[in-house]
Coordinates of C-alpha atoms in Angstrom, one line a residue:
X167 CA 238.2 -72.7 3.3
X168 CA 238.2 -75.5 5.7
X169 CA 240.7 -75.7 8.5
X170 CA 242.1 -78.8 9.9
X171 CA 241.8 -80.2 12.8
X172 CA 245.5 -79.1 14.4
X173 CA 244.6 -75.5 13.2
X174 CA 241.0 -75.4 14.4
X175 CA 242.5 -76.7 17.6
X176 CA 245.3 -74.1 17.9
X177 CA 242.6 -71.5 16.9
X178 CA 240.4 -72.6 19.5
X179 CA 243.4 -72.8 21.9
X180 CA 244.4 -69.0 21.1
X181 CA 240.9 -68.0 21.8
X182 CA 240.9 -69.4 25.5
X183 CA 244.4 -67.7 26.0
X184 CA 242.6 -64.7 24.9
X185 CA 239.4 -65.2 26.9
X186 CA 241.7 -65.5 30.1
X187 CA 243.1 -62.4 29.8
X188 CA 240.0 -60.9 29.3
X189 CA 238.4 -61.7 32.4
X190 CA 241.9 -60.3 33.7
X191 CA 240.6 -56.7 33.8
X192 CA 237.9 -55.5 35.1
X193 CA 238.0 -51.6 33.6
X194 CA 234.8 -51.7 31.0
X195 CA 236.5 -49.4 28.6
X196 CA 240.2 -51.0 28.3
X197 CA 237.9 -54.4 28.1
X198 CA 236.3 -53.4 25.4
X199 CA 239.4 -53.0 23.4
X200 CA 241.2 -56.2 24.1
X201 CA 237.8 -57.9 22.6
X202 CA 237.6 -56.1 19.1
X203 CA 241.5 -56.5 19.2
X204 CA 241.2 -60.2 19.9
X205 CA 238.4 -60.5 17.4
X206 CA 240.7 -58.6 14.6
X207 CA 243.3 -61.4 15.2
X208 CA 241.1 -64.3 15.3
X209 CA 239.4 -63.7 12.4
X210 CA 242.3 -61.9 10.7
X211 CA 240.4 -59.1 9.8
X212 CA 241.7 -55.6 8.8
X213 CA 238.8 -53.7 10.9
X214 CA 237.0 -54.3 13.9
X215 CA 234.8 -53.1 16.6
X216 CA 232.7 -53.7 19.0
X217 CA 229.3 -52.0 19.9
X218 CA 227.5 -51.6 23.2
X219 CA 224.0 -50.8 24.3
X220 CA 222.0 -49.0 26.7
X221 CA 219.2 -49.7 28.3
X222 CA 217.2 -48.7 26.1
X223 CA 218.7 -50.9 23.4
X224 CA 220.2 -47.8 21.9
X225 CA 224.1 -47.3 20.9
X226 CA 226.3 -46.7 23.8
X227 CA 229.6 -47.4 23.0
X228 CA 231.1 -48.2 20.0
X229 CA 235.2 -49.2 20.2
X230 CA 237.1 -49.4 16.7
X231 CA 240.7 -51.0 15.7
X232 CA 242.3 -50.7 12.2
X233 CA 241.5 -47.2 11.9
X234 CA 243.4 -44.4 12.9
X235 CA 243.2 -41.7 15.1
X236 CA 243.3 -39.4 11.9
X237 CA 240.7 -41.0 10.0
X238 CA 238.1 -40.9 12.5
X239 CA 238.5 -37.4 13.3
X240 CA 237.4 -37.1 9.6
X241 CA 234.0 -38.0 9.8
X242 CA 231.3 -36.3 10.2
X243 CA 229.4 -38.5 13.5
X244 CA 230.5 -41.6 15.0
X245 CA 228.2 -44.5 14.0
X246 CA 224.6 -44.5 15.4
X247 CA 223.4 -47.7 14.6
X248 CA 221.9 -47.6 10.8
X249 CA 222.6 -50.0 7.9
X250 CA 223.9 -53.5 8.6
X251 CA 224.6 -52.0 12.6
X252 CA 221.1 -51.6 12.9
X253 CA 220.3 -55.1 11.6
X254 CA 222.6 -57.0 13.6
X255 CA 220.9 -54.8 16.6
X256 CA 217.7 -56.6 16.0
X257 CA 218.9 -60.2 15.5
X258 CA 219.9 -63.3 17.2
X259 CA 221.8 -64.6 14.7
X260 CA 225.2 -63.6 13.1
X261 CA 225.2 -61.4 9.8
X262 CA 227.7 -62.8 7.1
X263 CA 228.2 -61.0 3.8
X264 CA 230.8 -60.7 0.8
X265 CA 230.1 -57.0 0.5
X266 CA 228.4 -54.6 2.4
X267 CA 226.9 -52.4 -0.1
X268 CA 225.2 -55.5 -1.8
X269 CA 223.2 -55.6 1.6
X270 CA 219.3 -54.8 1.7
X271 CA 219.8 -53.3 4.9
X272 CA 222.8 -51.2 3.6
X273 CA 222.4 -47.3 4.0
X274 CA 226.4 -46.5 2.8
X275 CA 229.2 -44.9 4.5
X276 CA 230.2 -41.3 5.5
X277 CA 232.4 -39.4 3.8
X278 CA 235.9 -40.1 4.5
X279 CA 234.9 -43.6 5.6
X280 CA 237.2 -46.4 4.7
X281 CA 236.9 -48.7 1.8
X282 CA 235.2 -52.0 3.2
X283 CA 233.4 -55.0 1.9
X284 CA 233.1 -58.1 3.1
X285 CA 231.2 -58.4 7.1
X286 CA 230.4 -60.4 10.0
X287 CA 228.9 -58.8 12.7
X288 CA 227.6 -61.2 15.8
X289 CA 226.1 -60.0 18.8
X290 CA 226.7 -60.1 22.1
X291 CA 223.9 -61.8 24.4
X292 CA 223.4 -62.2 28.1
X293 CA 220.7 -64.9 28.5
X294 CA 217.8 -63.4 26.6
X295 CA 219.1 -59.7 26.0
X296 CA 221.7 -58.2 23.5
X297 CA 224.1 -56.2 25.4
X298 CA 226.5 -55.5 22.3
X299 CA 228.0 -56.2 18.7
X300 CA 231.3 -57.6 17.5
X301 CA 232.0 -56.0 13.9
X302 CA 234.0 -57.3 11.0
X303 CA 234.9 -56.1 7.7
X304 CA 238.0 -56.7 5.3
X305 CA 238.5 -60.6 5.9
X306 CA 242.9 -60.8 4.9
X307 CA 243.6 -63.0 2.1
X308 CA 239.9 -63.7 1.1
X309 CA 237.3 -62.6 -0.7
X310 CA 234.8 -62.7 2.8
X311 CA 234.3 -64.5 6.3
X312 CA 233.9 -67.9 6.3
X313 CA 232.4 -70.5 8.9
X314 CA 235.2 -70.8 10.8
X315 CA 235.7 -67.6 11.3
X316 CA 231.9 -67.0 12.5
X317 CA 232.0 -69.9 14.7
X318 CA 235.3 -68.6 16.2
X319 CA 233.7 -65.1 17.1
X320 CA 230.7 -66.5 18.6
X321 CA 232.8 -68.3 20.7
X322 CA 234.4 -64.7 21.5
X323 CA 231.1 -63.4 21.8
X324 CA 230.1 -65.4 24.8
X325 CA 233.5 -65.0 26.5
X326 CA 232.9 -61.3 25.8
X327 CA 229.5 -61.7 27.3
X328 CA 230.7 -62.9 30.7
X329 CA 233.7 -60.5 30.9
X330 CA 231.4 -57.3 30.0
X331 CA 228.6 -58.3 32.5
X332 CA 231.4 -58.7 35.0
X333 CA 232.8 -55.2 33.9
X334 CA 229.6 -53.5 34.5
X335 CA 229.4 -54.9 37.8
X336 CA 232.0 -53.7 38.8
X337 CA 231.9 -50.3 38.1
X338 CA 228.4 -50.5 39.8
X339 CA 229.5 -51.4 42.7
X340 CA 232.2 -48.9 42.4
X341 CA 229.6 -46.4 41.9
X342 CA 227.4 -47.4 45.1
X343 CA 231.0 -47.5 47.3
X344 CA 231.4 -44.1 46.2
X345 CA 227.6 -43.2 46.9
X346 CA 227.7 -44.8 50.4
X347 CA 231.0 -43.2 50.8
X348 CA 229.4 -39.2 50.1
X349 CA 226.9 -40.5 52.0
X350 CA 229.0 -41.1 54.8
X351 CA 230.5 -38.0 54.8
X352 CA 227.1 -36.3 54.5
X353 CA 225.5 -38.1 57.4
X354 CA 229.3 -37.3 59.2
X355 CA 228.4 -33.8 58.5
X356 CA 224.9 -33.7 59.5
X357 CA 225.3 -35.7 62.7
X358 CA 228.2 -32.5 63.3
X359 CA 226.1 -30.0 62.9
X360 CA 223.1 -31.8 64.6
X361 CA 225.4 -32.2 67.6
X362 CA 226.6 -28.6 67.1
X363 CA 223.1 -26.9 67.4
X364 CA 222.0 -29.2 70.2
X365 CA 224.7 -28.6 72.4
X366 CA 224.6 -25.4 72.9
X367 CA 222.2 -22.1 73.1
X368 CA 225.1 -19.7 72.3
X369 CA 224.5 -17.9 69.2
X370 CA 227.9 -16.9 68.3
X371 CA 229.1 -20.7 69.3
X372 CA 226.6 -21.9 66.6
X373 CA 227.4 -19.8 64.2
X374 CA 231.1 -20.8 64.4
X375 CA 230.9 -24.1 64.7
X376 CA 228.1 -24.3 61.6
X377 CA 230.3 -22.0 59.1
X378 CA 233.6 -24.7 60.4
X379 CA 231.8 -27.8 59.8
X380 CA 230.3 -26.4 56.5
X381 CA 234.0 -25.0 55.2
X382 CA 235.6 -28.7 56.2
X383 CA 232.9 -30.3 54.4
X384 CA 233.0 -28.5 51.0
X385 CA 236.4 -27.9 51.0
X386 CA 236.3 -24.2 50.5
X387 CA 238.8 -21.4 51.8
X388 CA 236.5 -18.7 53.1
X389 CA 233.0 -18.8 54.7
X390 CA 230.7 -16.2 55.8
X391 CA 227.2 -15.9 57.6
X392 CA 224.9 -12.5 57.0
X393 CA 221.9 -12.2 59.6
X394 CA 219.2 -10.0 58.6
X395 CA 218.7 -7.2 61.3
X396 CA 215.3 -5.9 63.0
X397 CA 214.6 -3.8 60.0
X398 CA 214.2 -7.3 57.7
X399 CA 215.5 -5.2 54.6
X400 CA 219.4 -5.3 55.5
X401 CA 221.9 -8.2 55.8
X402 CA 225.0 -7.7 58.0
X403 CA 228.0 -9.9 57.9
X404 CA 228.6 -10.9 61.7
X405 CA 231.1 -14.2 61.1
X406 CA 233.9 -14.7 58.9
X407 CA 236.4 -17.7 58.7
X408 CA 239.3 -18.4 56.6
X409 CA 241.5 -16.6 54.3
X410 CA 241.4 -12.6 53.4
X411 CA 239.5 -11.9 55.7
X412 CA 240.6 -8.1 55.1
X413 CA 238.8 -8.4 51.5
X414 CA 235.5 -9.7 52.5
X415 CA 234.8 -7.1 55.3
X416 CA 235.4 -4.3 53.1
X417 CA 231.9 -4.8 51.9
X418 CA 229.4 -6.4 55.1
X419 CA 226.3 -5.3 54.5
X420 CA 223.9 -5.8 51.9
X421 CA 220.6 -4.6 51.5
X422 CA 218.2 -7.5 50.2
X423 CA 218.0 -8.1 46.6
X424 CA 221.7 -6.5 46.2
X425 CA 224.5 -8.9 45.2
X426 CA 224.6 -12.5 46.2
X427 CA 223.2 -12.4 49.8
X428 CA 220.6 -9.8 49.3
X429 CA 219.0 -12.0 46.1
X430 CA 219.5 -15.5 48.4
X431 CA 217.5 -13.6 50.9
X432 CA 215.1 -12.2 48.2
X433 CA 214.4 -15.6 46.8
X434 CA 214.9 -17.9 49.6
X435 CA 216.4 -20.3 47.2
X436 CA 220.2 -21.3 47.0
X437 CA 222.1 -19.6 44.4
X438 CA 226.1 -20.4 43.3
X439 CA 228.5 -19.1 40.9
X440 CA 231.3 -19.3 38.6
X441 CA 233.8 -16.8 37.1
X442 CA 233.3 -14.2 39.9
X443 CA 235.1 -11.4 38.2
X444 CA 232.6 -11.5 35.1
X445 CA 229.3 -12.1 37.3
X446 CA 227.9 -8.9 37.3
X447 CA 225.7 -10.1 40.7
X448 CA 228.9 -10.5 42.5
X449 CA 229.9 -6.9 44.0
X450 CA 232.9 -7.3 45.9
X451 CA 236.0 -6.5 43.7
X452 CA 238.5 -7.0 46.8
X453 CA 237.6 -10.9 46.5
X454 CA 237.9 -11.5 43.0
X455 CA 241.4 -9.7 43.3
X456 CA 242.0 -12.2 46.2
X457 CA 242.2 -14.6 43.6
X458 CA 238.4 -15.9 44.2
X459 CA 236.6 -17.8 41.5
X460 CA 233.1 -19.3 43.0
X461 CA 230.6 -19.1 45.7
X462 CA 227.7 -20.6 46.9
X463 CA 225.0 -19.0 49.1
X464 CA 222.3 -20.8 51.2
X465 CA 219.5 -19.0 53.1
X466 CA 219.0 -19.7 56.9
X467 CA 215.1 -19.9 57.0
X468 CA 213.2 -20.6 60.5
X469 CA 210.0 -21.9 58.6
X470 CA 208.8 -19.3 56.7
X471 CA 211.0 -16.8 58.6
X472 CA 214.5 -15.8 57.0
X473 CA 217.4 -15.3 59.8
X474 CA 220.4 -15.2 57.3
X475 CA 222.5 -16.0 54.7
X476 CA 225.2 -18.6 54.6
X477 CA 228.0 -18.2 52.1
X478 CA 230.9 -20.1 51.0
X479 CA 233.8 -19.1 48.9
X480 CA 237.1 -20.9 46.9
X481 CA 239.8 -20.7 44.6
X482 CA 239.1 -23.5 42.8
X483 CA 237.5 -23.8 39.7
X484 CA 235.4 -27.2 40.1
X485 CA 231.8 -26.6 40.2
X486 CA 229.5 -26.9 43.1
X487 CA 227.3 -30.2 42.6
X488 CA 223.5 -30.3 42.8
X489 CA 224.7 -32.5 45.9
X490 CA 226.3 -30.4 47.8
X491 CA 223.7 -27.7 47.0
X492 CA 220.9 -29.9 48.4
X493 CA 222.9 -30.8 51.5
X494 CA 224.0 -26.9 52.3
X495 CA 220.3 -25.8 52.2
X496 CA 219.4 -28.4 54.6
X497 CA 221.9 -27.4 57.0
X498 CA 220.5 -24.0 56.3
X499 CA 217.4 -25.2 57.1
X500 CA 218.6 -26.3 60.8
X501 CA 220.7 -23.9 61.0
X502 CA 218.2 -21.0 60.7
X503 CA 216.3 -22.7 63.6
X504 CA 219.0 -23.2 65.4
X505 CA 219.6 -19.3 65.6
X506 CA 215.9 -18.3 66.1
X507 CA 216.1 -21.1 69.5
X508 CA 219.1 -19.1 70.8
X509 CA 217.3 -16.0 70.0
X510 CA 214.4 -17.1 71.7
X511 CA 216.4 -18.5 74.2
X512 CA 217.8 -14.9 74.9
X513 CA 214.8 -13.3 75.3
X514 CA 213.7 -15.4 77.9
X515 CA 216.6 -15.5 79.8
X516 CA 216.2 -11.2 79.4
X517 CA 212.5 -11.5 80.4
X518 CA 213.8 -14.0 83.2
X519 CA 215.7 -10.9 84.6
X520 CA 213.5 -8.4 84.3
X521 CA 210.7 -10.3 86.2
X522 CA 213.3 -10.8 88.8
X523 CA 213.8 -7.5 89.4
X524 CA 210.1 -6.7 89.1
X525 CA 209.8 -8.7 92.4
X526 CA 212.5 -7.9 94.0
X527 CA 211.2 -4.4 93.8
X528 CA 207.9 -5.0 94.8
X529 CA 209.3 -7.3 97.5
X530 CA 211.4 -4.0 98.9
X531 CA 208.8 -1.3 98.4
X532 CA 206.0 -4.2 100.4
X533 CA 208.6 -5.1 103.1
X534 CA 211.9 -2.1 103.4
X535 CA 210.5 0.8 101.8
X536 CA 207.6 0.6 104.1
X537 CA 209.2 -0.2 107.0
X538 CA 211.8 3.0 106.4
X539 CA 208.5 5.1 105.8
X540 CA 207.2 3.9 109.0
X541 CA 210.4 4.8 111.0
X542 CA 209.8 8.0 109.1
X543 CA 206.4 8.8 110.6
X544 CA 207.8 7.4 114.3
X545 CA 210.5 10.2 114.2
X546 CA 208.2 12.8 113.4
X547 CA 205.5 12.0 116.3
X548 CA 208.9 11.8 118.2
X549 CA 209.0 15.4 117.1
X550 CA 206.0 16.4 118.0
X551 CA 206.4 14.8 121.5
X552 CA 209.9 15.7 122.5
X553 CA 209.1 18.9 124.2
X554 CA 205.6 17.8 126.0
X555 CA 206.9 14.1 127.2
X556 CA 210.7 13.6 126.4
X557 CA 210.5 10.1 128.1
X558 CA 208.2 9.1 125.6
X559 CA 209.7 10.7 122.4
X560 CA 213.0 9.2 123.7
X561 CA 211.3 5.9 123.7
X562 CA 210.3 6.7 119.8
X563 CA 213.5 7.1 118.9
X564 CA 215.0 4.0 120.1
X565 CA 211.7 2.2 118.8
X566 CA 213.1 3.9 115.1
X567 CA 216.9 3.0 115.9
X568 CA 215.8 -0.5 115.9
X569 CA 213.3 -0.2 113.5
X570 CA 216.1 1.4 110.7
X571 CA 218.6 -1.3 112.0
X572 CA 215.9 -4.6 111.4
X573 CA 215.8 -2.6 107.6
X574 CA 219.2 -3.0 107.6
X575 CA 219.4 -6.8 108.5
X576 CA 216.9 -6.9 105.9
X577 CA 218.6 -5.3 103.2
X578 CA 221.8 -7.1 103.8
X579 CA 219.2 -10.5 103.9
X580 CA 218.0 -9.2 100.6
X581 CA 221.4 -9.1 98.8
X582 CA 222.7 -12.3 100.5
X583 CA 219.5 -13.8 98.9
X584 CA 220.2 -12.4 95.5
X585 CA 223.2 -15.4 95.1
X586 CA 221.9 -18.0 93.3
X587 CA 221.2 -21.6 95.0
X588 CA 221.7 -24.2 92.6
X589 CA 220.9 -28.3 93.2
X590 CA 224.1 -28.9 91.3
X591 CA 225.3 -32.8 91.6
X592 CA 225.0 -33.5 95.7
X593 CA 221.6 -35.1 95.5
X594 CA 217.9 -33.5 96.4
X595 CA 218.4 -34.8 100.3
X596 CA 222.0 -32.5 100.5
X597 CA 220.3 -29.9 98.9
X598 CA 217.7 -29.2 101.2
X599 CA 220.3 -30.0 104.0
X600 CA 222.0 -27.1 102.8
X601 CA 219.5 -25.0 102.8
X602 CA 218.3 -25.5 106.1
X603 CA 222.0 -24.8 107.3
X604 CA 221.9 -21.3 105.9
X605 CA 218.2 -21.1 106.7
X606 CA 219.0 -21.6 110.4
X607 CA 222.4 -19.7 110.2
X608 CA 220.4 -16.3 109.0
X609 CA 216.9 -16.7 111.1
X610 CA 218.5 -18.7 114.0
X611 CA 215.2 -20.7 114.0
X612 CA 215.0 -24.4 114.9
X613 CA 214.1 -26.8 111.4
X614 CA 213.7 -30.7 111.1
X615 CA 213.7 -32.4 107.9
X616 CA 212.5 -35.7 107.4
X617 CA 212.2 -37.7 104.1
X618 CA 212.2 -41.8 102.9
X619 CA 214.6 -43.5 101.0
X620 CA 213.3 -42.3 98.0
X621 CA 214.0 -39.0 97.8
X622 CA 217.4 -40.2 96.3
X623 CA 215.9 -42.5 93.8
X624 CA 213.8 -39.2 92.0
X625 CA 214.3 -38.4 88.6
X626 CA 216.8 -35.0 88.1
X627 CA 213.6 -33.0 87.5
X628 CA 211.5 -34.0 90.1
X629 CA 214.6 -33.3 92.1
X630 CA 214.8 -30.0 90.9
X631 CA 211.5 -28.8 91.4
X632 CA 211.2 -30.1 95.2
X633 CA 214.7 -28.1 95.7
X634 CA 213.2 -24.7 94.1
X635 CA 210.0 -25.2 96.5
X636 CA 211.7 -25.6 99.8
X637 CA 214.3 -22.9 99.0
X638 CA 211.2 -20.5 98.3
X639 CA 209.1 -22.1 101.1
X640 CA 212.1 -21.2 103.5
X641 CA 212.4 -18.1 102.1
X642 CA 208.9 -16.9 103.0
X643 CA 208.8 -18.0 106.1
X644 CA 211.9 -15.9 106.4
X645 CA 210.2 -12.6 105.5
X646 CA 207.0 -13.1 106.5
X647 CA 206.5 -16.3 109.1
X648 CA 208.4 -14.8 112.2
X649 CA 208.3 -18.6 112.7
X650 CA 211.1 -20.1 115.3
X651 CA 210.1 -23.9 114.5
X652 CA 210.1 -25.7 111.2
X653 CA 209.4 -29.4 110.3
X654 CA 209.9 -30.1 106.5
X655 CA 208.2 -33.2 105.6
X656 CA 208.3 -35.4 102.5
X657 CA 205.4 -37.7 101.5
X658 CA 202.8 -39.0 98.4
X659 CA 199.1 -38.4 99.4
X660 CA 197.2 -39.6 96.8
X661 CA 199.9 -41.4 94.8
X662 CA 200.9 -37.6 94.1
X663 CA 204.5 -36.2 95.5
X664 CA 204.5 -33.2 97.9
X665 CA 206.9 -31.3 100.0
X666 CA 204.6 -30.5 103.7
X667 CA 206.2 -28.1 105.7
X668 CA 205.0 -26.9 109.2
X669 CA 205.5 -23.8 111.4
X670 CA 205.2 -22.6 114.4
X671 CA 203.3 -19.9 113.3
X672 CA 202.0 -16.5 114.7
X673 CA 199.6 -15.1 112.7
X674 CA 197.8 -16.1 109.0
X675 CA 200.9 -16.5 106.3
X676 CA 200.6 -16.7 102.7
X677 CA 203.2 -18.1 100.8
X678 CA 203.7 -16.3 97.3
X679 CA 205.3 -18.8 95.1
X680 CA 207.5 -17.3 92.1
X681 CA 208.0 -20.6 90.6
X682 CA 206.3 -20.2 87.2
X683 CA 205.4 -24.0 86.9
X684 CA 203.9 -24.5 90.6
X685 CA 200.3 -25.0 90.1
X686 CA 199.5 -23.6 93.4
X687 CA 200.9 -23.2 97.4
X688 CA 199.0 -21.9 99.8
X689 CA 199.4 -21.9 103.7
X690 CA 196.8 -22.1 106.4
X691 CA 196.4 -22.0 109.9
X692 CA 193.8 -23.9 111.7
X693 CA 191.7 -21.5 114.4
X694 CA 192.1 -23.4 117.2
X695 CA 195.8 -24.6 116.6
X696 CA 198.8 -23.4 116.5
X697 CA 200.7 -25.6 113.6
X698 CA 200.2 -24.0 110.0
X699 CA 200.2 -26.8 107.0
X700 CA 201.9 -25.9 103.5
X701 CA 201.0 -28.9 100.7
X702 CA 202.7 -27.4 97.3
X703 CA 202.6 -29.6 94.3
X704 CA 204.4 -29.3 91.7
X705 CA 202.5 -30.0 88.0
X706 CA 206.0 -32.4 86.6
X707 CA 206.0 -33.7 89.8
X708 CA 202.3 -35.2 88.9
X709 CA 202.0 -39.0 88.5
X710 CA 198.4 -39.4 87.7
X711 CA 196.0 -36.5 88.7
X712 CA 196.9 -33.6 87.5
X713 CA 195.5 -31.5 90.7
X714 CA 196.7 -30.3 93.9
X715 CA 196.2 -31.0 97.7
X716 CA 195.6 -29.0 101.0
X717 CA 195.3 -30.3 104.4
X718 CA 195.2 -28.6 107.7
X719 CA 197.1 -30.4 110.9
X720 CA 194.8 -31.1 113.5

């Protein structure tokens, strides 16, 4: 039937009205229907529907109008692209035909499928790919589809074209705000957590802070963290947070391979689950009657060494994603070095002490004890004496009453020594000020210090180590020098940093440096002078040669 030219002009005008407010929306699915709607009215067609492919050039989606809700749900499968579908899949070109069944390419139609015989289909084409179909069958009031009609819908199909592309746009870049939004709040969680287990060498702090972040993150009610004790075959609960906390520490210990933790542990893989009170692997009833329904559990792995398990608990009923899997087990990951650093930490600062007091008593058996034994054996030749020469043994004694009272001054040195000297935030130059002060306060001896402009300029650590060598340095000479001059004296022989000290000195003096790091001190005394030289060098206080110097003063 030919149309004239006022009706294929108001045909051609509805189509634009129609391919405006398809550009209108941007959701692919709701588009999808306003084309096989406008398609059904263009062409005045009884059924219509649009198909769209995958990647793959397979059947993605495939939208219907005419039929009803009803109908559909009577067939067997939706349609998967055979018959005349499948043609128009493979062509360029529109498919026009009187009836369907007459069709080489026609397979037939499901049972309960609608009566239909007449057809155009048309794809849909994005430069030099099909991206879909437009189907038609039924033409109202004739026999089939005529020219018109197929010129019409490829002019649909084009519009369509633009508007789908646009559509899948869209929800791509919908898809990659979300992803750079979980991202966010992953790397928001990580940088937490990083910050968390750099911060501090507390164990119990890490813990806490790790099982908050964690909790905030997934969203969960309840959290836990097992460590495995000194055994290695038993994991006890040592942190909880959140609600009924009564239910979850009326079962804390686990041996491994029992229930959730112990199989985590067993495994050393994640391991989550749904529907708690069926889960035969889950063995605390008190949290399933506290209305729990899933949990996840990470292990805390140090390398190849296991230090926990990390677990975390909700009400709800959404799943866990393979996400949020992947991101707890590489907190777990941190986390379980985290806790073997602070562990570590511990035992060196337990090691720390007990060196200490290893010197300290070695320092008072060398130095007191000796000198208390010595006043020992004085009284007892006192003894001895006290009814042959009383003069003398009287002599003894007093020798002893000063001898027990320099072990007293001693002691009461020892103890005042025992409070810690720190550098704290006045600057290396103060420091050693201050030391000299109480140096010169407890030995009343006379000390100069002297030291360029750059002492204020060194690094903190540098800083630190010169402050730890004078304060031992002055120390020494304390106990051992008998020294009533001192001249502390900065300088770089050898583009290396030193700390020289001088002393009026008595006798030959060693000075035992309990600095761990110092590479070596040593003090000497030239034979024919009377001025001892200490060079100590420090190894971080190196710049170039790592070796160390010794000069006598002439």
């Amino acid at each position: 039937m030919l149309l004239t030219r006022e009706q294929l002009q108001e045909r051609l005008f509805a189509l634009h009205r129609a391919s405006l407010e398809l550009v209108k929306d941007v959701s692919l699915e709701t588009l999808l229907e306003r084309i096989a709607s406008t398609a059904c009215e263009q062409s005045n067609a009884r059924y219509a529907a649009l198909g769209v492919l995958d990647d793959e050039g397979g059947l993605k989606q495939f939208v219907t109008m005419g039929m009803s809700d009803k109908e559909i749900k009577k067939m067997a499968h939706p349609p998967v692209g055979l018959g005349l579908l499948g043609a128009l899949m493979n062509t360029e070109t529109p498919i026009r035909v009187p009836s369907i069944k007459d069709h080489p390419s026609s397979v037939g139609f499901p049972a309960h499928h609608p009566h239909m015989a007449s057809f155009l289909g048309v794809p849909i084409r994005s430069g030099d790919k099909q991206i879909g179909q437009i189907y038609l069958t039924e033409k109202i009031g004739a026999d089939e589809f005529d020219e018109n009609d197929e010129m019409i819908i490829q002019m649909l199909a084009a519009y369509a074209s633009t508007a789908i592309t646009n559509a899948r746009l869209y929800e791509q870049m919908k898809e990659r705000d979300l992803a750079l939004t979980r991202r966010n709040v992953d790397m928001g969680l990580l940088n937490g957590i990083a910050s968390t287990l750099t911060s501090s060498l507390e164990l119990d702090e890490i813990l806490n802070k790790t099982l908050g972040l964690v909790m905030n993150y997934m969203k969960v009610e309840a959290g836990e963290i097992f460590l495995l004790e000194e055994d290695k075959t038993t994991l006890r609960m040592v942190l909880h947070r959140g609600q009924a906390a009564e239910a979850f520490w009326t079962t804390n210990v686990f041996q491994v391979g029992e229930g959730y933790p112990g199989i985590v542990a067993q495994t050393r893989k994640p391991m989550a689950g749904m529907h708690l009170a069926n889960d035969m692997n889950f063995l605390r009833d008190a949290v399933v009657q506290a209305g729990f329904q899933q949990t996840a559990s990470i292990p805390l792995l140090s390398g190849e060494n296991l230090m926990g398990v990390m677990s975390v608990v909700t009400r709800g009923t959404d799943p866990f994603d393979e996400r949020n899997i992947q991101l707890l087990t590489a907190v777990g990951t941190w986390a379980g070095l985290a806790i073997e650093n602070a562990r570590l930490h511990a035992n060196a600062r337990r090691l720390a002490v007990l060196e200490e007091r290893d010197r300290i008593g070695m320092d008072l058996h060398d130095g007191i004890i000796q000198s208390i034994y010595g006043v020992g054996l004085a009284l007892e030749n006192a003894q001895l004496t006290l009814s042959e020469d009383p003069e003398a043994a009287k002599e003894k004694i007093h020798r002893a009453i000063d001898g027990l009272n320099q072990s007293i001054r001693d002691i009461r040195a020892y103890i005042l020594d025992l409070r810690p000297r720190q550098l704290g935030n006045e600057g290396l130059v103060n420091g050693i000020k201050r030391l000299i002060a109480e140096y010169r306060a407890h030995t009343f001896s006379e000390v100069n210090f002297t030291g360029p402009d750059e002492l204020k300029d060194l690094p903190h650590t540098q800083s630190l180590a010169l402050f730890h060598i004078c304060q031992e340095a002055l120390a020494n000479a304390a106990k051992h020098a008998k020294a009533k001059k001192w001249r502390l004296q900065y300088g770089q022989p050898a583009n290396a940093p030193c700390l020289r000290s001088e002393m009026m000195a008595k006798a030959l003096i060693w000075i035992r440096c309990k600095l761990p790091s110092v590479m070596d001190s040593r003090i000497c005394k030239h034979a024919h002078t009377q001025w001892a030289v200490t060079s100590i060098f420090h190894p971080r206080l190196m710049m170039e040669r790592p070796s160390w110097y010794g000069f006598l003063a002439q």
